[in-house]
PDB file of C-alpha atoms in Angstrom:
ATOM      1  CA  MET N 448      21.744-138.234  42.466  1.00 67.00           C
ATOM      2  CA  LYS N 449      25.164-138.936  43.619  1.00 71.00           C
ATOM      3  CA  THR N 450      26.736-141.909  45.585  1.00 79.00           C
ATOM      4  CA  GLY N 451      26.456-141.565  49.226  1.00 86.00           C
ATOM      5  CA  ALA N 452      23.534-139.015  48.843  1.00 91.00           C
ATOM      6  CA  LYS N 453      21.182-138.337  51.776  1.00 96.00           C
ATOM      7  CA  ILE N 454      17.567-139.155  51.661  1.00 96.00           C
ATOM      8  CA  LEU N 455      14.952-137.574  53.998  1.00 96.00           C
ATOM      9  CA  LEU N 456      12.054-139.952  54.335  1.00 96.00           C
ATOM     10  CA  MET N 457       8.815-138.152  55.694  1.00 93.00           C
ATOM     11  CA  THR N 458       6.335-140.876  57.329  1.00 93.00           C
ATOM     12  CA  ASP N 459       3.327-140.758  59.000  1.00 91.00           C
ATOM     13  CA  PHE N 460       3.406-144.615  59.607  1.00 93.00           C
ATOM     14  CA  SER N 461       0.423-145.088  57.253  1.00 90.00           C
ATOM     15  CA  GLU N 462       0.268-147.654  54.335  1.00 91.00           C
ATOM     16  CA  VAL N 463       0.936-145.234  51.854  1.00 90.00           C
ATOM     17  CA  ALA N 464       4.108-144.167  53.963  1.00 92.00           C
ATOM     18  CA  GLY N 465       5.161-147.717  53.722  1.00 94.00           C
ATOM     19  CA  TYR N 466       5.211-147.534  50.001  1.00 95.00           C
ATOM     20  CA  ALA N 467       7.400-144.416  50.165  1.00 95.00           C
ATOM     21  CA  THR N 468       9.677-146.306  52.515  1.00 97.00           C
ATOM     22  CA  PHE N 469      10.156-149.039  49.729  1.00 96.00           C
ATOM     23  CA  PHE N 470      11.476-146.425  47.464  1.00 97.00           C
ATOM     24  CA  ALA N 471      13.758-144.885  50.307  1.00 97.00           C
ATOM     25  CA  LYS N 472      15.261-148.379  50.724  1.00 97.00           C
ATOM     26  CA  GLU N 473      15.738-149.146  47.046  1.00 96.00           C
ATOM     27  CA  ILE N 474      17.439-145.858  46.350  1.00 96.00           C
ATOM     28  CA  ALA N 475      19.397-145.663  49.603  1.00 96.00           C
ATOM     29  CA  LYS N 476      20.599-149.228  48.987  1.00 95.00           C
ATOM     30  CA  LYS N 477      21.800-148.650  45.342  1.00 94.00           C
ATOM     31  CA  VAL N 478      23.422-145.242  45.749  1.00 93.00           C
ATOM     32  CA  GLN N 479      24.981-146.409  48.919  1.00 93.00           C
ATOM     33  CA  GLY N 480      23.192-143.419  50.785  1.00 94.00           C
ATOM     34  CA  THR N 481      22.131-142.520  54.082  1.00 96.00           C
ATOM     35  CA  VAL N 482      18.617-141.968  55.417  1.00 97.00           C
ATOM     36  CA  GLU N 483      16.905-139.678  58.076  1.00 97.00           C
ATOM     37  CA  VAL N 484      13.424-141.068  58.791  1.00 97.00           C
ATOM     38  CA  MET N 485      11.266-137.955  59.830  1.00 94.00           C
ATOM     39  CA  HIS N 486       7.806-137.846  61.643  1.00 92.00           C
ATOM     40  CA  ILE N 487       5.684-134.774  62.007  1.00 89.00           C
ATOM     41  CA  LEU N 488       3.686-134.745  65.178  1.00 90.00           C
ATOM     42  CA  THR N 489       1.146-131.867  65.497  1.00 87.00           C
ATOM     43  CA  THR N 490       0.946-130.712  68.897  1.00 90.00           C
ATOM     44  CA  PRO N 491      -1.910-128.677  70.781  1.00 90.00           C
ATOM     45  CA  VAL N 492       0.727-126.253  72.180  1.00 89.00           C
ATOM     46  CA  ASP N 493       4.335-125.185  71.054  1.00 89.00           C
ATOM     47  CA  TRP N 494       5.869-128.229  72.585  1.00 90.00           C
ATOM     48  CA  VAL N 495       9.424-127.235  71.830  1.00 87.00           C
ATOM     49  CA  ASN N 496       9.139-124.296  74.143  1.00 88.00           C
ATOM     50  CA  LEU N 497       6.941-125.865  76.704  1.00 89.00           C
ATOM     51  CA  GLU N 498       8.087-125.909  80.094  1.00 92.00           C
ATOM     52  CA  LYS N 499       9.014-129.432  81.104  1.00 91.00           C
ATOM     53  CA  GLU N 500       6.743-129.495  84.166  1.00 92.00           C
ATOM     54  CA  LYS N 501       3.603-128.587  82.172  1.00 92.00           C
ATOM     55  CA  GLU N 502       4.078-131.595  79.835  1.00 90.00           C
ATOM     56  CA  GLN N 503       2.193-133.727  82.418  1.00 92.00           C
ATOM     57  CA  PHE N 504      -0.978-131.757  81.340  1.00 93.00           C
ATOM     58  CA  TYR N 505      -0.877-133.182  78.059  1.00 92.00           C
ATOM     59  CA  PRO N 506      -0.865-137.115  78.629  1.00 94.00           C
ATOM     60  CA  GLU N 507      -2.307-137.722  75.056  1.00 94.00           C
ATOM     61  CA  THR N 508       0.697-135.791  73.376  1.00 94.00           C
ATOM     62  CA  LEU N 509       3.075-137.455  75.678  1.00 95.00           C
ATOM     63  CA  GLN N 510       1.659-141.040  74.693  1.00 96.00           C
ATOM     64  CA  GLU N 511       1.764-140.051  70.941  1.00 95.00           C
ATOM     65  CA  ILE N 512       5.628-139.166  71.554  1.00 96.00           C
ATOM     66  CA  ALA N 513       6.222-142.554  72.939  1.00 96.00           C
ATOM     67  CA  THR N 514       4.467-144.321  70.323  1.00 97.00           C
ATOM     68  CA  ALA N 515       5.934-142.224  67.492  1.00 96.00           C
ATOM     69  CA  ASN N 516       9.616-142.784  68.973  1.00 97.00           C
ATOM     70  CA  ALA N 517       9.023-146.462  68.987  1.00 98.00           C
ATOM     71  CA  LYS N 518       7.959-146.660  65.454  1.00 97.00           C
ATOM     72  CA  LEU N 519      10.839-144.348  64.244  1.00 97.00           C
ATOM     73  CA  PHE N 520      13.156-146.744  66.281  1.00 97.00           C
ATOM     74  CA  ALA N 521      11.740-149.878  64.305  1.00 97.00           C
ATOM     75  CA  LEU N 522      11.785-148.168  61.076  1.00 97.00           C
ATOM     76  CA  VAL N 523      15.573-147.164  61.537  1.00 97.00           C
ATOM     77  CA  GLY N 524      16.293-150.786  62.435  1.00 97.00           C
ATOM     78  CA  GLU N 525      14.834-151.871  59.105  1.00 97.00           C
ATOM     79  CA  PHE N 526      17.190-149.730  57.256  1.00 97.00           C
ATOM     80  CA  GLU N 527      20.109-150.936  59.256  1.00 97.00           C
ATOM     81  CA  HIS N 528      19.223-154.445  58.667  1.00 97.00           C
ATOM     82  CA  LEU N 529      19.749-153.663  55.023  1.00 96.00           C
ATOM     83  CA  GLY N 530      23.123-152.299  55.780  1.00 96.00           C
ATOM     84  CA  ILE N 531      21.809-148.564  55.083  1.00 97.00           C
ATOM     85  CA  LEU N 532      23.065-145.946  57.664  1.00 97.00           C
ATOM     86  CA  ALA N 533      19.809-144.414  59.139  1.00 97.00           C
ATOM     87  CA  THR N 534      18.915-141.714  61.956  1.00 97.00           C
ATOM     88  CA  SER N 535      15.342-140.532  62.951  1.00 96.00           C
ATOM     89  CA  SER N 536      13.886-137.308  63.990  1.00 94.00           C
ATOM     90  CA  LEU N 537      10.628-136.361  65.508  1.00 94.00           C
ATOM     91  CA  VAL N 538       9.437-132.843  64.659  1.00 90.00           C
ATOM     92  CA  TYR N 539       6.813-131.050  66.775  1.00 90.00           C
ATOM     93  CA  SER N 540       4.624-128.964  64.474  1.00 83.00           C
ATOM     94  CA  TYR N 541       2.789-126.108  65.763  1.00 77.00           C
ATOM     95  CA  GLY N 542       2.836-124.609  62.160  1.00 65.00           C
ATOM     96  CA  SER N 543       4.041-125.502  58.769  1.00 58.00           C
ATOM     97  CA  GLU N 544       7.134-123.443  59.016  1.00 61.00           C
ATOM     98  CA  THR N 545       8.864-125.873  61.378  1.00 67.00           C
ATOM     99  CA  VAL N 546       8.546-128.574  58.877  1.00 76.00           C
ATOM    100  CA  PHE N 547       9.951-126.672  56.172  1.00 79.00           C
ATOM    101  CA  GLU N 548      12.956-125.293  58.375  1.00 81.00           C
ATOM    102  CA  HIS N 549      13.836-128.801  59.374  1.00 83.00           C
ATOM    103  CA  VAL N 550      13.824-130.086  55.871  1.00 86.00           C
ATOM    104  CA  ILE N 551      16.058-127.490  54.640  1.00 86.00           C
ATOM    105  CA  ASN N 552      18.424-127.551  57.798  1.00 87.00           C
ATOM    106  CA  SER N 553      18.598-131.363  57.233  1.00 88.00           C
ATOM    107  CA  LYS N 554      20.300-130.551  53.881  1.00 91.00           C
ATOM    108  CA  PRO N 555      19.118-133.969  51.906  1.00 94.00           C
ATOM    109  CA  ASP N 556      19.748-134.695  48.386  1.00 94.00           C
ATOM    110  CA  MET N 557      16.243-136.002  47.974  1.00 95.00           C
ATOM    111  CA  VAL N 558      12.986-136.011  50.154  1.00 95.00           C
ATOM    112  CA  ILE N 559      10.591-138.839  49.787  1.00 95.00           C
ATOM    113  CA  MET N 560       6.929-138.802  51.116  1.00 92.00           C
ATOM    114  CA  GLY N 561       3.512-140.621  50.587  1.00 89.00           C
ATOM    115  CA  SER N 562       0.606-138.260  49.542  1.00 82.00           C
ATOM    116  CA  GLU N 563      -2.179-139.456  51.633  1.00 69.00           C
ATOM    117  CA  GLY N 564      -3.081-139.001  55.283  1.00 42.00           C
ATOM    118  CA  ARG N 565      -2.600-141.006  58.405  1.00 42.00           C
ATOM    119  CA  GLY N 566      -4.198-144.612  57.894  1.00 43.00           C
ATOM    120  CA  SER N 567      -6.419-143.599  55.261  1.00 44.00           C
ATOM    121  CA  ARG N 568      -7.087-143.795  51.401  1.00 46.00           C
ATOM    122  CA  LYS N 569      -7.885-140.049  51.096  1.00 48.00           C
ATOM    123  CA  PRO N 570      -7.090-138.449  47.920  1.00 42.00           C
ATOM    124  CA  PHE N 571      -4.216-135.929  47.686  1.00 41.00           C
ATOM    125  CA  TYR N 572      -5.932-132.610  48.852  1.00 40.00           C
ATOM    126  CA  MET N 573      -5.327-128.870  49.073  1.00 35.00           C
ATOM    127  CA  GLY N 574      -3.304-128.011  52.172  1.00 40.00           C
ATOM    128  CA  SER N 575      -1.619-131.304  52.554  1.00 65.00           C
ATOM    129  CA  TYR N 576       2.058-131.730  53.371  1.00 70.00           C
ATOM    130  CA  ALA N 577       2.497-133.027  50.126  1.00 74.00           C
ATOM    131  CA  GLN N 578       1.260-130.045  48.167  1.00 74.00           C
ATOM    132  CA  LYS N 579       2.895-127.578  50.594  1.00 76.00           C
ATOM    133  CA  MET N 580       6.228-129.415  49.927  1.00 79.00           C
ATOM    134  CA  LEU N 581       5.732-129.292  45.985  1.00 79.00           C
ATOM    135  CA  ARG N 582       5.218-125.445  46.302  1.00 76.00           C
ATOM    136  CA  ASN N 583       7.745-124.592  48.872  1.00 76.00           C
ATOM    137  CA  ILE N 584      10.778-127.162  48.799  1.00 80.00           C
ATOM    138  CA  LYS N 585      13.336-126.615  45.898  1.00 86.00           C
ATOM    139  CA  ILE N 586      15.021-130.105  46.843  1.00 91.00           C
ATOM    140  CA  PRO N 587      14.114-132.989  44.514  1.00 93.00           C
ATOM    141  CA  LEU N 588      10.860-134.627  45.982  1.00 93.00           C
ATOM    142  CA  LEU N 589       9.458-137.973  45.241  1.00 95.00           C
ATOM    143  CA  ILE N 590       5.672-138.448  46.091  1.00 92.00           C
ATOM    144  CA  VAL N 591       4.552-141.950  46.402  1.00 92.00           C
ATOM    145  CA  LYS N 592       0.891-142.988  46.411  1.00 88.00           C
ATOM    146  CA  ASP N 593       0.547-146.657  45.766  1.00 89.00           C
ATOM    147  CA  ALA N 594       2.346-149.927  46.195  1.00 91.00           C
ATOM    148  CA  PRO N 595       5.336-150.360  43.760  1.00 91.00           C
ATOM    149  CA  ILE N 596       4.656-152.263  40.608  1.00 90.00           C
ATOM    150  CA  ARG N 597       8.010-154.065  40.659  1.00 91.00           C
ATOM    151  CA  PRO N 598      10.303-155.252  43.326  1.00 92.00           C
ATOM    152  CA  GLU N 599      13.164-153.076  42.035  1.00 92.00           C
ATOM    153  CA  ILE N 600      13.065-149.675  40.414  1.00 95.00           C
ATOM    154  CA  LYS N 601      13.752-150.483  36.706  1.00 95.00           C
ATOM    155  CA  LYS N 602      12.221-147.824  34.594  1.00 96.00           C
ATOM    156  CA  ILE N 603      12.460-143.933  35.179  1.00 96.00           C
ATOM    157  CA  ALA N 604      10.435-141.861  32.767  1.00 96.00           C
ATOM    158  CA  PHE N 605      11.251-138.201  32.061  1.00 96.00           C
ATOM    159  CA  LEU N 606       8.589-135.863  30.751  1.00 93.00           C
ATOM    160  CA  THR N 607      10.486-133.347  29.141  1.00 91.00           C
ATOM    161  CA  THR N 608       9.731-130.164  26.883  1.00 90.00           C
ATOM    162  CA  LEU N 609      13.026-131.071  25.039  1.00 91.00           C
ATOM    163  CA  GLU N 610      14.331-127.515  25.766  1.00 90.00           C
ATOM    164  CA  GLU N 611      18.030-126.591  26.477  1.00 90.00           C
ATOM    165  CA  ASN N 612      17.611-125.958  30.289  1.00 89.00           C
ATOM    166  CA  GLN N 613      16.213-129.560  31.048  1.00 90.00           C
ATOM    167  CA  LYS N 614      19.653-131.196  29.965  1.00 92.00           C
ATOM    168  CA  PRO N 615      21.065-130.863  33.493  1.00 92.00           C
ATOM    169  CA  VAL N 616      18.041-132.814  34.828  1.00 93.00           C
ATOM    170  CA  LEU N 617      18.610-135.632  32.325  1.00 94.00           C
ATOM    171  CA  LYS N 618      22.312-135.728  33.211  1.00 93.00           C
ATOM    172  CA  LYS N 619      21.372-136.301  37.069  1.00 92.00           C
ATOM    173  CA  LEU N 620      18.946-138.915  36.035  1.00 94.00           C
ATOM    174  CA  GLN N 621      21.523-140.784  33.852  1.00 94.00           C
ATOM    175  CA  ILE N 622      23.690-140.906  37.180  1.00 93.00           C
ATOM    176  CA  LEU N 623      20.381-142.225  39.130  1.00 93.00           C
ATOM    177  CA  SER N 624      19.562-144.783  36.512  1.00 94.00           C
ATOM    178  CA  SER N 625      22.885-145.951  36.266  1.00 93.00           C
ATOM    179  CA  LEU N 626      23.225-146.671  40.040  1.00 93.00           C
ATOM    180  CA  LEU N 627      19.614-148.073  40.160  1.00 94.00           C
ATOM    181  CA  GLY N 628      20.304-150.200  37.033  1.00 94.00           C
ATOM    182  CA  ALA N 629      17.334-148.594  35.546  1.00 96.00           C
ATOM    183  CA  GLN N 630      16.051-147.726  32.120  1.00 96.00           C
ATOM    184  CA  ILE N 631      15.394-144.065  31.047  1.00 97.00           C
ATOM    185  CA  ASP N 632      12.515-143.330  28.896  1.00 97.00           C
ATOM    186  CA  LEU N 633      12.540-139.697  27.451  1.00 96.00           C
ATOM    187  CA  ILE N 634       8.699-138.593  26.891  1.00 95.00           C
ATOM    188  CA  PHE N 635       7.661-135.390  24.726  1.00 94.00           C
ATOM    189  CA  VAL N 636       3.976-134.666  24.438  1.00 93.00           C
ATOM    190  CA  ASN N 637       3.102-132.811  21.155  1.00 93.00           C
ATOM    191  CA  THR N 638       0.253-130.423  21.820  1.00 91.00           C
ATOM    192  CA  PRO N 639      -1.402-128.026  19.573  1.00 89.00           C
ATOM    193  CA  TYR N 640       0.159-125.281  21.608  1.00 84.00           C
ATOM    194  CA  ASN N 641       3.560-126.892  21.660  1.00 83.00           C
ATOM    195  CA  PHE N 642       4.007-128.769  18.386  1.00 88.00           C
ATOM    196  CA  TYR N 643       7.091-130.025  16.666  1.00 90.00           C
ATOM    197  CA  GLU N 644       7.096-131.453  13.303  1.00 92.00           C
ATOM    198  CA  ASP N 645       9.066-134.953  13.113  1.00 90.00           C
ATOM    199  CA  GLN N 646      12.397-133.606  11.902  1.00 94.00           C
ATOM    200  CA  GLU N 647      12.484-131.000  14.791  1.00 93.00           C
ATOM    201  CA  SER N 648      11.544-133.366  17.347  1.00 92.00           C
ATOM    202  CA  ASP N 649      13.973-136.194  16.429  1.00 94.00           C
ATOM    203  CA  GLU N 650      16.723-133.370  16.300  1.00 94.00           C
ATOM    204  CA  ARG N 651      15.893-132.203  19.763  1.00 94.00           C
ATOM    205  CA  PHE N 652      15.674-135.754  21.144  1.00 95.00           C
ATOM    206  CA  GLU N 653      18.965-136.508  19.666  1.00 95.00           C
ATOM    207  CA  ASP N 654      20.325-133.293  21.268  1.00 95.00           C
ATOM    208  CA  MET N 655      18.971-134.171  24.589  1.00 94.00           C
ATOM    209  CA  LYS N 656      20.209-137.839  24.520  1.00 94.00           C
ATOM    210  CA  ASP N 657      23.668-136.658  23.419  1.00 92.00           C
ATOM    211  CA  GLY N 658      24.705-139.996  22.181  1.00 92.00           C
ATOM    212  CA  ASP N 659      23.325-141.872  24.871  1.00 93.00           C
ATOM    213  CA  SER N 660      21.740-144.838  22.811  1.00 91.00           C
ATOM    214  CA  SER N 661      20.448-146.463  25.976  1.00 94.00           C
ATOM    215  CA  ILE N 662      17.635-143.598  26.306  1.00 96.00           C
ATOM    216  CA  GLN N 663      14.442-144.659  24.744  1.00 96.00           C
ATOM    217  CA  GLN N 664      12.312-141.865  23.210  1.00 95.00           C
ATOM    218  CA  PHE N 665       8.521-141.378  23.033  1.00 95.00           C
ATOM    219  CA  LEU N 666       6.683-138.834  21.183  1.00 94.00           C
ATOM    220  CA  THR N 667       2.951-138.626  22.130  1.00 93.00           C
ATOM    221  CA  ASN N 668       0.200-136.442  20.494  1.00 94.00           C
ATOM    222  CA  ALA N 669      -2.317-135.278  22.867  1.00 93.00           C
ATOM    223  CA  GLU N 670      -4.434-132.273  23.470  1.00 91.00           C
ATOM    224  CA  ASN N 671      -2.550-131.591  26.587  1.00 87.00           C
ATOM    225  CA  PRO N 672       0.490-132.798  28.639  1.00 88.00           C
ATOM    226  CA  GLU N 673      -1.722-134.706  31.431  1.00 88.00           C
ATOM    227  CA  ASN N 674      -3.519-136.711  28.642  1.00 90.00           C
ATOM    228  CA  GLY N 675      -0.205-137.405  26.918  1.00 91.00           C
ATOM    229  CA  VAL N 676       1.462-138.788  30.263  1.00 90.00           C
ATOM    230  CA  MET N 677      -1.397-141.058  30.798  1.00 89.00           C
ATOM    231  CA  TYR N 678      -1.328-142.478  27.207  1.00 91.00           C
ATOM    232  CA  TYR N 679       2.418-143.394  27.990  1.00 93.00           C
ATOM    233  CA  ALA N 680       2.140-144.499  31.581  1.00 90.00           C
ATOM    234  CA  GLU N 681      -0.732-146.996  31.045  1.00 90.00           C
ATOM    235  CA  ARG N 682       1.152-148.765  28.156  1.00 93.00           C
ATOM    236  CA  ASN N 683       4.856-148.468  29.636  1.00 94.00           C
ATOM    237  CA  HIS N 684       4.218-148.638  33.440  1.00 93.00           C
ATOM    238  CA  PRO N 685       7.226-146.544  34.624  1.00 94.00           C
ATOM    239  CA  ASP N 686       8.426-146.934  38.253  1.00 95.00           C
ATOM    240  CA  ILE N 687       9.099-143.203  38.495  1.00 95.00           C
ATOM    241  CA  LEU N 688       7.831-140.210  36.683  1.00 94.00           C
ATOM    242  CA  VAL N 689       9.968-137.084  36.662  1.00 94.00           C
ATOM    243  CA  LEU N 690       8.969-133.463  35.949  1.00 90.00           C
ATOM    244  CA  ALA N 691      11.410-130.681  35.763  1.00 86.00           C
ATOM    245  CA  LYS N 692       9.502-127.611  37.163  1.00 76.00           C
ATOM    246  CA  SER N 693      10.433-123.934  36.962  1.00 70.00           C
ATOM    247  CA  GLU N 694       9.765-121.294  39.663  1.00 59.00           C
ATOM    248  CA  LYS N 695      10.050-118.631  36.999  1.00 50.00           C
ATOM    249  CA  SER N 696       7.340-118.109  34.483  1.00 44.00           C
ATOM    250  CA  GLY N 697       8.106-118.567  30.798  1.00 40.00           C
ATOM    251  CA  ILE N 698      11.154-120.670  31.048  1.00 37.00           C
ATOM    252  CA  THR N 699       9.293-123.874  30.089  1.00 42.00           C
ATOM    253  CA  LYS N 700       6.303-123.928  27.879  1.00 40.00           C
ATOM    254  CA  PHE N 701       3.879-126.144  30.374  1.00 42.00           C
ATOM    255  CA  PHE N 702       5.746-127.981  33.107  1.00 47.00           C
ATOM    256  CA  THR N 703       4.517-125.825  36.058  1.00 50.00           C
ATOM    257  CA  PRO N 704       4.137-126.761  39.718  1.00 49.00           C
ATOM    258  CA  SER N 705       0.380-126.996  38.892  1.00 71.00           C
ATOM    259  CA  LEU N 706       0.955-129.829  36.303  1.00 76.00           C
ATOM    260  CA  THR N 707       2.659-131.812  38.944  1.00 77.00           C
ATOM    261  CA  GLU N 708       0.170-131.129  41.553  1.00 76.00           C
ATOM    262  CA  ASN N 709      -2.600-132.255  39.162  1.00 77.00           C
ATOM    263  CA  LEU N 710      -0.829-135.541  38.238  1.00 79.00           C
ATOM    264  CA  VAL N 711      -0.129-136.364  41.797  1.00 76.00           C
ATOM    265  CA  ARG N 712      -3.698-135.525  42.746  1.00 74.00           C
ATOM    266  CA  ALA N 713      -5.269-137.652  39.860  1.00 72.00           C
ATOM    267  CA  HIS N 714      -2.793-140.456  39.390  1.00 77.00           C
ATOM    268  CA  ASN N 715      -1.033-143.247  41.276  1.00 83.00           C
ATOM    269  CA  PHE N 716       2.298-143.494  39.887  1.00 86.00           C
ATOM    270  CA  PRO N 717       5.221-142.001  41.965  1.00 92.00           C
ATOM    271  CA  ILE N 718       6.289-138.609  40.846  1.00 91.00           C
ATOM    272  CA  LEU N 719       9.675-137.072  41.111  1.00 93.00           C
ATOM    273  CA  SER N 720       9.691-133.303  41.121  1.00 91.00           C
ATOM    274  CA  ILE N 721      13.041-131.600  40.333  1.00 90.00           C
ATOM    275  CA  CYS N 722      13.463-127.753  39.894  1.00 85.00           C
ATOM    276  CA  LEU N 723      15.382-126.392  37.012  1.00 79.00           C
ATOM    277  CA  GLU N 724      18.562-124.826  37.818  1.00 70.00           C
TER     278      GLU N 724
END
């Protein structure tokens, strides 16, 4: 992520959205970026095209709009108090395409959101905004499920196949980690179906790191990538886990959107999904 990057924070004002706000503040502050705080309000009718005089027939919606605007105003104030330039947007959703269009038109460098519903501790579920975003948005997407483990972002873990096409993602993470003052851990999971002997894995690690001795490498032997990630995470406690996914089959050996979704569904650490170029 570059200096001056734009972050789009999607919020439903829930507890989990508050955790996502922490990451938006930390990243925006360190990269000297700007933030757009977006709230999606589901309406019983097409509110954008509803005639003004008919709005009075929906008093509950009018109250929800007033409440949302007040909360957005307060959130923008929190960012501005930290010296971060922030704006807000209230999106009236009468279909998911409205959300995707707004995200794309906003042209953010990163989207940050929580993965649970309003005021609840419900698990990540099929059809949720988080999953729809994972499947439809190619912009880097950070999904947060729980409270941060540190007061600052200090460790970024990149789960990699050690393939050539993942180098550009590592380069971006090097820039981001430098701005954040964070350590990068490069993780490879050696599975029976994607197995490298020691010499080959060492050579691939060195090629990926390209002389950056500050990057720490971790090789984990496991039956599948998810088990390997958990073994690493339980012992090293990353602030953010990064996966590079491809929309084209065959480019990567196992880092597909489904793996990212499984990790988001089952585990609590923040996950940053980046599409391969």
